[in-house]
Amino acid sequence: MKNSERPIGVFDSGLGGLTVFKELRGLLPGENLIYFGDTARVPYGTKSPEAVIAFSKEIASFLIGRKIKLLVVACNTASSLALEEVRRISPVPVLGVIVPGVDAALAVVQHGGRILVTGTSGTIKSRAYSKALAASGSRMQVMEKACPLFVPLVEEGWCSKPVAAAVAREYLLPFRKKKIDALILGCTHYPLLKKVIAGVMGPRTRIVDSARAAALAARAELAGRSLLNAGKRGRYEFVVSDAPERFSALALRLLGIRTGKVKVKRF
Ligand code: DGL
C-alpha cells in the first residue's frame, strides 16, 4: 500500500467526533478513514486528566497499529488534556481540534474582540483554548463557559426540542449582553446545537465550528507532506469499545451517517 493510501485515524470519546468525521469525509472524499469511538468510557468531559490521558494513549496505540498516516484527536476534552502525551508515542503526525478552532475564531474576530469558549467541564477547566488564544499573540478578551448538559441532550437526539433552547438560554443568555464577537463550539457535540446556540447569542455573534476547522487543518497537514489520497472514494471503518448497534443507530439518526457493520475493540 502506498503511504498516501493509508487511512486517517480519528478518535473521540464516543459518537460526537462523527461531526469531525463528516467534515473530513466531505472535504477529503478520497481518504480512507478509520473512526474509533470510546463508547465504553464516554463521557470524558467529567473524567480526571489522568484517565483521559490513559484512554487516549490506548486508543492512539490501537490506531497506530492500523498503519494510519495521520491521527486526528476529534475529542476536545482529549485534545485539551492528552495531545502532548499522544504525540510523544506517535510516529505519525497528531492533530487536535483546539488550535484549528482557535485559528477559525481568529479569522473572524478583529483585534481586541471578545471570544466565548464553550466546552465540557474538562476542556474549560484545562483552559486549553484560552492558552492557545494567548499563545497566538492576539489580544482577545476570552471568556469560558462549561455547558455540561449539552452532551446528554445531543445524545438523546433532543437538539431541536424546547428543552435544548431552555438549557442554552440558562448557560448563555448572560453572555448575550457582553457583546461576544465569536463563540467557539469547543466540544464535538455542540455543532449539532449550532442553531439553538446562535439563536440565544443573537446575530452579532459568529459561531465557530472546530470540526470544520480540524478537517481543513488535516487537509493542509497531508498536502504539506504530499500524503493526500485523491482518486476513488475512500473506505470507512468504524470501531467502538462497546454497544456497536447503539452507535450505529445514533450515527444515522443524529448525523445521517450509515456506518455499516461497526466493530468492537475492548481495552
Ligand atoms: N467528545 C467530548 C468533547 O469533545 C464530549 C463528550 C464527552 O464528554 O466525552 O469534549
mmCIF file of C-alpha atoms and ligand atoms in Angstrom:
data_model
loop_
_atom_site.group_PDB
_atom_site.id
_atom_site.type_symbol
_atom_site.label_atom_id
_atom_site.label_comp_id
_atom_site.label_asym_id
_atom_site.label_seq_id
_atom_site.Cartn_x
_atom_site.Cartn_y
_atom_site.Cartn_z
ATOM 1 C CA MET A 1 0.000 0.000 0.000
ATOM 2 C CA LYS A 2 1.285 3.467 -0.888
ATOM 3 C CA ASN A 3 1.752 5.813 2.065
ATOM 4 C CA SER A 4 -0.972 8.112 0.737
ATOM 5 C CA GLU A 5 -3.452 5.226 0.740
ATOM 6 C CA ARG A 6 -3.017 4.560 4.446
ATOM 7 C CA PRO A 7 -6.071 5.639 6.461
ATOM 8 C CA ILE A 8 -6.519 8.703 8.626
ATOM 9 C CA GLY A 9 -7.307 7.648 12.203
ATOM 10 C CA VAL A 10 -9.935 9.692 14.033
ATOM 11 C CA PHE A 11 -10.915 9.167 17.619
ATOM 12 C CA ASP A 12 -13.408 10.506 20.088
ATOM 13 C CA SER A 13 -14.841 9.551 23.445
ATOM 14 C CA GLY A 14 -17.972 8.382 21.649
ATOM 15 C CA LEU A 15 -20.028 9.410 18.693
ATOM 16 C CA GLY A 16 -19.669 13.210 18.859
ATOM 17 C CA GLY A 17 -16.434 13.033 16.871
ATOM 18 C CA LEU A 18 -18.527 11.950 13.920
ATOM 19 C CA THR A 19 -19.024 15.694 13.348
ATOM 20 C CA VAL A 20 -15.290 15.764 12.534
ATOM 21 C CA PHE A 21 -15.535 12.521 10.559
ATOM 22 C CA LYS A 22 -18.309 14.061 8.463
ATOM 23 C CA GLU A 23 -16.276 17.173 7.696
ATOM 24 C CA LEU A 24 -13.257 15.036 6.782
ATOM 25 C CA ARG A 25 -15.349 12.856 4.505
ATOM 26 C CA GLY A 26 -16.839 15.934 2.788
ATOM 27 C CA LEU A 27 -13.538 17.735 2.364
ATOM 28 C CA LEU A 28 -11.367 14.726 1.522
ATOM 29 C CA PRO A 29 -13.606 12.214 -0.260
ATOM 30 C CA GLY A 30 -10.679 10.101 -1.456
ATOM 31 C CA GLU A 31 -9.318 9.398 2.030
ATOM 32 C CA ASN A 32 -9.724 6.100 3.844
ATOM 33 C CA LEU A 33 -10.924 6.835 7.367
ATOM 34 C CA ILE A 34 -10.932 4.714 10.485
ATOM 35 C CA TYR A 35 -13.027 6.088 13.336
ATOM 36 C CA PHE A 36 -12.754 4.918 16.923
ATOM 37 C CA GLY A 37 -15.437 5.855 19.487
ATOM 38 C CA ASP A 38 -14.718 5.002 23.118
ATOM 39 C CA THR A 39 -18.365 4.261 23.864
ATOM 40 C CA ALA A 40 -17.485 2.097 26.889
ATOM 41 C CA ARG A 41 -15.876 5.017 28.719
ATOM 42 C CA VAL A 42 -17.744 8.095 27.440
ATOM 43 C CA PRO A 43 -18.058 10.835 28.736
ATOM 44 C CA TYR A 44 -14.502 12.131 29.014
ATOM 45 C CA GLY A 45 -15.690 15.629 29.924
ATOM 46 C CA THR A 46 -16.152 14.752 33.585
ATOM 47 C CA LYS A 47 -13.081 12.468 33.978
ATOM 48 C CA SER A 48 -9.706 13.324 35.515
ATOM 49 C CA PRO A 49 -6.837 14.373 33.224
ATOM 50 C CA GLU A 50 -5.003 11.150 34.198
ATOM 51 C CA ALA A 51 -7.887 8.984 32.997
ATOM 52 C CA VAL A 52 -8.320 10.920 29.728
ATOM 53 C CA ILE A 53 -4.575 10.661 29.032
ATOM 54 C CA ALA A 54 -4.519 6.906 29.686
ATOM 55 C CA PHE A 55 -7.576 6.247 27.480
ATOM 56 C CA SER A 56 -6.261 8.467 24.679
ATOM 57 C CA LYS A 57 -2.878 6.712 24.636
ATOM 58 C CA GLU A 58 -4.519 3.300 24.466
ATOM 59 C CA ILE A 59 -6.688 4.327 21.522
ATOM 60 C CA ALA A 60 -3.790 6.062 19.742
ATOM 61 C CA SER A 61 -1.683 2.886 20.034
ATOM 62 C CA PHE A 62 -4.525 0.835 18.582
ATOM 63 C CA LEU A 63 -4.911 3.190 15.595
ATOM 64 C CA ILE A 64 -1.153 3.450 15.052
ATOM 65 C CA GLY A 65 -1.173 -0.358 14.864
ATOM 66 C CA ARG A 66 -3.646 0.001 11.995
ATOM 67 C CA LYS A 67 -0.968 1.816 9.943
ATOM 68 C CA ILE A 68 -2.624 5.222 9.851
ATOM 69 C CA LYS A 69 -0.828 8.157 8.194
ATOM 70 C CA LEU A 70 -2.361 10.879 10.395
ATOM 71 C CA LEU A 71 -4.165 10.852 13.732
ATOM 72 C CA VAL A 72 -6.958 13.340 14.384
ATOM 73 C CA VAL A 73 -7.990 13.679 18.005
ATOM 74 C CA ALA A 74 -11.582 14.764 17.375
ATOM 75 C CA CYS A 75 -12.498 14.947 21.060
ATOM 76 C CA ASN A 76 -11.998 18.422 22.528
ATOM 77 C CA THR A 77 -11.500 17.057 26.025
ATOM 78 C CA ALA A 78 -8.794 14.626 24.846
ATOM 79 C CA SER A 79 -7.252 17.380 22.696
ATOM 80 C CA SER A 80 -7.170 19.665 25.752
ATOM 81 C CA LEU A 81 -5.725 17.145 28.167
ATOM 82 C CA ALA A 82 -3.830 14.479 26.244
ATOM 83 C CA LEU A 83 -2.481 15.847 22.956
ATOM 84 C CA GLU A 84 1.147 16.158 24.042
ATOM 85 C CA GLU A 85 1.175 12.691 25.618
ATOM 86 C CA VAL A 86 -0.304 11.166 22.462
ATOM 87 C CA ARG A 87 2.231 12.991 20.282
ATOM 88 C CA ARG A 88 5.024 11.543 22.400
ATOM 89 C CA ILE A 89 4.057 7.985 21.475
ATOM 90 C CA SER A 90 3.009 8.595 17.866
ATOM 91 C CA PRO A 91 5.248 8.052 14.836
ATOM 92 C CA VAL A 92 2.664 9.876 12.658
ATOM 93 C CA PRO A 93 1.504 13.498 12.951
ATOM 94 C CA VAL A 94 -1.222 14.125 15.517
ATOM 95 C CA LEU A 95 -3.765 16.919 15.126
ATOM 96 C CA GLY A 96 -6.141 18.087 17.813
ATOM 97 C CA VAL A 97 -9.151 20.338 17.491
ATOM 98 C CA ILE A 98 -8.061 23.211 19.750
ATOM 99 C CA VAL A 99 -5.603 25.082 17.519
ATOM 100 C CA PRO A 100 -7.786 24.724 14.385
ATOM 101 C CA GLY A 101 -10.763 26.052 16.381
ATOM 102 C CA VAL A 102 -8.719 28.989 17.659
ATOM 103 C CA ASP A 103 -7.460 29.804 14.154
ATOM 104 C CA ALA A 104 -11.021 29.746 12.826
ATOM 105 C CA ALA A 105 -12.127 32.145 15.586
ATOM 106 C CA LEU A 106 -9.204 34.479 14.969
ATOM 107 C CA ALA A 107 -10.121 34.597 11.283
ATOM 108 C CA VAL A 108 -13.490 36.167 12.080
ATOM 109 C CA VAL A 109 -12.696 38.379 15.080
ATOM 110 C CA GLN A 110 -10.968 41.755 14.958
ATOM 111 C CA HIS A 111 -8.044 42.511 17.230
ATOM 112 C CA GLY A 112 -9.260 43.117 20.793
ATOM 113 C CA GLY A 113 -12.556 41.349 20.132
ATOM 114 C CA ARG A 114 -14.474 39.119 22.517
ATOM 115 C CA ILE A 115 -14.452 35.352 22.273
ATOM 116 C CA LEU A 116 -16.559 32.949 24.307
ATOM 117 C CA VAL A 117 -15.278 29.374 24.520
ATOM 118 C CA THR A 118 -17.828 26.669 25.320
ATOM 119 C CA GLY A 119 -16.973 23.062 26.130
ATOM 120 C CA THR A 120 -17.104 20.240 28.653
ATOM 121 C CA SER A 121 -16.032 20.799 32.256
ATOM 122 C CA GLY A 122 -12.696 19.069 31.496
ATOM 123 C CA THR A 123 -11.970 21.279 28.492
ATOM 124 C CA ILE A 124 -12.915 24.509 30.263
ATOM 125 C CA LYS A 125 -11.011 23.581 33.436
ATOM 126 C CA SER A 126 -7.886 22.866 31.368
ATOM 127 C CA ARG A 127 -8.072 26.380 29.848
ATOM 128 C CA ALA A 128 -6.616 24.847 26.681
ATOM 129 C CA TYR A 129 -8.489 27.258 24.398
ATOM 130 C CA SER A 130 -7.549 30.391 26.384
ATOM 131 C CA LYS A 131 -3.928 29.268 26.469
ATOM 132 C CA ALA A 132 -3.928 28.664 22.694
ATOM 133 C CA LEU A 133 -5.578 32.058 22.140
ATOM 134 C CA ALA A 134 -2.971 33.726 24.350
ATOM 135 C CA ALA A 135 -0.156 31.859 22.562
ATOM 136 C CA SER A 136 -1.408 33.159 19.223
ATOM 137 C CA GLY A 137 -0.332 36.624 20.333
ATOM 138 C CA SER A 138 -3.731 38.112 19.559
ATOM 139 C CA ARG A 139 -5.155 40.364 22.205
ATOM 140 C CA MET A 140 -8.636 38.944 22.532
ATOM 141 C CA GLN A 141 -10.877 39.118 25.549
ATOM 142 C CA VAL A 142 -11.601 35.494 26.274
ATOM 143 C CA MET A 143 -14.463 34.156 28.348
ATOM 144 C CA GLU A 144 -15.162 30.482 29.001
ATOM 145 C CA LYS A 145 -18.290 28.566 29.882
ATOM 146 C CA ALA A 146 -18.718 24.856 30.564
ATOM 147 C CA CYS A 147 -22.069 23.594 29.237
ATOM 148 C CA PRO A 148 -22.152 20.001 30.531
ATOM 149 C CA LEU A 149 -25.832 19.357 29.792
ATOM 150 C CA PHE A 150 -25.380 19.871 26.056
ATOM 151 C CA VAL A 151 -23.761 16.447 25.547
ATOM 152 C CA PRO A 152 -26.617 14.350 27.012
ATOM 153 C CA LEU A 153 -29.178 16.487 25.154
ATOM 154 C CA VAL A 154 -27.487 15.684 21.858
ATOM 155 C CA GLU A 155 -27.047 12.010 22.763
ATOM 156 C CA GLU A 156 -30.786 11.868 23.394
ATOM 157 C CA GLY A 157 -31.436 13.374 19.967
ATOM 158 C CA TRP A 158 -33.181 16.392 21.534
ATOM 159 C CA CYS A 159 -31.366 19.109 19.602
ATOM 160 C CA SER A 160 -34.495 20.882 18.406
ATOM 161 C CA LYS A 161 -36.740 20.279 21.435
ATOM 162 C CA PRO A 162 -37.701 23.266 23.627
ATOM 163 C CA VAL A 163 -35.575 21.844 26.459
ATOM 164 C CA ALA A 164 -32.432 22.369 24.346
ATOM 165 C CA ALA A 165 -33.269 26.053 23.907
ATOM 166 C CA ALA A 166 -34.073 26.378 27.627
ATOM 167 C CA VAL A 167 -30.715 24.869 28.631
ATOM 168 C CA ALA A 168 -28.864 27.031 26.095
ATOM 169 C CA ARG A 169 -30.558 30.156 27.474
ATOM 170 C CA GLU A 170 -29.613 29.195 31.027
ATOM 171 C CA TYR A 171 -25.918 28.810 30.117
ATOM 172 C CA LEU A 172 -25.515 31.508 27.503
ATOM 173 C CA LEU A 173 -28.047 34.305 27.922
ATOM 174 C CA PRO A 174 -25.819 36.165 30.434
ATOM 175 C CA PHE A 175 -23.186 36.372 27.665
ATOM 176 C CA ARG A 176 -25.508 37.921 25.081
ATOM 177 C CA LYS A 177 -25.214 41.276 26.876
ATOM 178 C CA LYS A 178 -21.430 41.032 26.773
ATOM 179 C CA LYS A 179 -21.275 41.630 23.017
ATOM 180 C CA ILE A 180 -19.433 38.436 22.104
ATOM 181 C CA ASP A 181 -17.911 38.505 18.603
ATOM 182 C CA ALA A 182 -17.334 34.754 18.277
ATOM 183 C CA LEU A 183 -18.428 31.699 20.213
ATOM 184 C CA ILE A 184 -16.238 28.620 19.825
ATOM 185 C CA LEU A 185 -18.126 25.322 19.802
ATOM 186 C CA GLY A 186 -15.385 23.618 21.818
ATOM 187 C CA CYS A 187 -16.982 20.182 22.015
ATOM 188 C CA THR A 188 -17.692 17.532 19.409
ATOM 189 C CA HIS A 189 -21.419 17.540 20.146
ATOM 190 C CA TYR A 190 -22.071 21.272 20.075
ATOM 191 C CA PRO A 191 -22.192 21.718 16.269
ATOM 192 C CA LEU A 192 -25.449 19.757 16.466
ATOM 193 C CA LEU A 193 -26.859 22.541 18.652
ATOM 194 C CA LYS A 194 -25.490 25.336 16.490
ATOM 195 C CA LYS A 195 -28.901 26.786 15.556
ATOM 196 C CA VAL A 196 -30.111 26.832 19.151
ATOM 197 C CA ILE A 197 -26.868 28.405 20.383
ATOM 198 C CA ALA A 198 -26.883 31.012 17.603
ATOM 199 C CA GLY A 199 -30.492 31.832 18.470
ATOM 200 C CA VAL A 200 -29.589 32.601 22.091
ATOM 201 C CA MET A 201 -26.464 34.611 21.262
ATOM 202 C CA GLY A 202 -28.104 36.735 18.567
ATOM 203 C CA PRO A 203 -26.910 37.882 15.142
ATOM 204 C CA ARG A 204 -23.822 39.714 16.362
ATOM 205 C CA THR A 205 -22.009 36.543 17.458
ATOM 206 C CA ARG A 206 -20.293 34.321 14.874
ATOM 207 C CA ILE A 207 -20.467 30.638 15.758
ATOM 208 C CA VAL A 208 -17.157 28.885 15.142
ATOM 209 C CA ASP A 209 -17.174 25.185 14.488
ATOM 210 C CA SER A 210 -13.927 23.434 15.375
ATOM 211 C CA ALA A 211 -14.986 20.291 13.425
ATOM 212 C CA ARG A 212 -14.784 22.093 10.085
ATOM 213 C CA ALA A 213 -11.564 23.825 11.125
ATOM 214 C CA ALA A 214 -9.983 20.492 12.144
ATOM 215 C CA ALA A 215 -10.795 18.931 8.762
ATOM 216 C CA LEU A 216 -9.198 21.897 6.999
ATOM 217 C CA ALA A 217 -6.109 21.509 9.188
ATOM 218 C CA ALA A 218 -5.934 17.787 8.342
ATOM 219 C CA ARG A 219 -6.059 18.577 4.625
ATOM 220 C CA ALA A 220 -3.272 21.157 4.994
ATOM 221 C CA GLU A 221 -1.134 18.718 7.009
ATOM 222 C CA LEU A 222 -1.493 15.943 4.414
ATOM 223 C CA ALA A 223 -0.941 18.303 1.494
ATOM 224 C CA GLY A 224 2.236 19.593 3.176
ATOM 225 C CA ARG A 225 3.548 16.026 3.373
ATOM 226 C CA SER A 226 2.339 15.011 -0.126
ATOM 227 C CA LEU A 227 0.131 12.401 1.521
ATOM 228 C CA LEU A 228 -3.261 13.345 0.063
ATOM 229 C CA ASN A 229 -5.123 10.438 -1.471
ATOM 230 C CA ALA A 230 -7.047 11.753 -4.441
ATOM 231 C CA GLY A 231 -8.829 9.456 -6.835
ATOM 232 C CA LYS A 232 -11.506 6.966 -5.951
ATOM 233 C CA ARG A 233 -13.883 7.157 -2.993
ATOM 234 C CA GLY A 234 -12.397 6.398 0.395
ATOM 235 C CA ARG A 235 -13.324 3.414 2.579
ATOM 236 C CA TYR A 236 -14.731 3.922 6.051
ATOM 237 C CA GLU A 237 -14.351 1.727 9.085
ATOM 238 C CA PHE A 238 -15.952 2.256 12.480
ATOM 239 C CA VAL A 239 -14.730 0.690 15.709
ATOM 240 C CA VAL A 240 -16.150 1.240 19.199
ATOM 241 C CA SER A 241 -15.356 -0.104 22.658
ATOM 242 C CA ASP A 242 -18.975 -1.045 23.455
ATOM 243 C CA ALA A 243 -22.566 -1.128 22.166
ATOM 244 C CA PRO A 244 -21.970 -1.032 18.385
ATOM 245 C CA GLU A 245 -25.682 -1.124 17.490
ATOM 246 C CA ARG A 246 -26.476 1.949 19.571
ATOM 247 C CA PHE A 247 -23.541 3.775 17.961
ATOM 248 C CA SER A 248 -24.721 2.829 14.509
ATOM 249 C CA ALA A 249 -28.331 3.860 15.172
ATOM 250 C CA LEU A 250 -27.354 7.235 16.650
ATOM 251 C CA ALA A 251 -24.881 7.940 13.835
ATOM 252 C CA LEU A 252 -27.727 7.576 11.397
ATOM 253 C CA ARG A 253 -30.305 9.445 13.458
ATOM 254 C CA LEU A 254 -28.160 12.392 14.501
ATOM 255 C CA LEU A 255 -25.785 12.773 11.585
ATOM 256 C CA GLY A 256 -27.239 10.787 8.716
ATOM 257 C CA ILE A 257 -24.131 8.578 8.623
ATOM 258 C CA ARG A 258 -24.568 4.969 7.530
ATOM 259 C CA THR A 259 -21.816 3.126 9.343
ATOM 260 C CA GLY A 260 -22.415 -0.405 8.077
ATOM 261 C CA LYS A 261 -21.122 -3.027 10.483
ATOM 262 C CA VAL A 262 -19.378 -1.467 13.499
ATOM 263 C CA LYS A 263 -16.525 -3.487 15.014
ATOM 264 C CA VAL A 264 -15.796 -3.762 18.720
ATOM 265 C CA LYS A 265 -12.394 -3.381 20.333
ATOM 266 C CA ARG A 266 -12.281 -3.658 24.128
ATOM 267 C CA PHE A 267 -9.321 -2.487 26.163
HETATM 268 N N1 DGL B 1 -16.104 14.332 22.912
HETATM 269 C C1 DGL B 1 -16.211 15.200 24.057
HETATM 270 C C2 DGL B 1 -15.574 16.542 23.728
HETATM 271 O O1 DGL B 1 -15.473 16.946 22.592
HETATM 272 C C3 DGL B 1 -17.643 15.384 24.506
HETATM 273 C C4 DGL B 1 -18.249 14.149 25.136
HETATM 274 C C5 DGL B 1 -17.521 13.688 26.384
HETATM 275 O O2 DGL B 1 -17.599 14.349 27.440
HETATM 276 O O3 DGL B 1 -16.840 12.681 26.281
HETATM 277 O O4 DGL B 1 -15.139 17.224 24.612
#
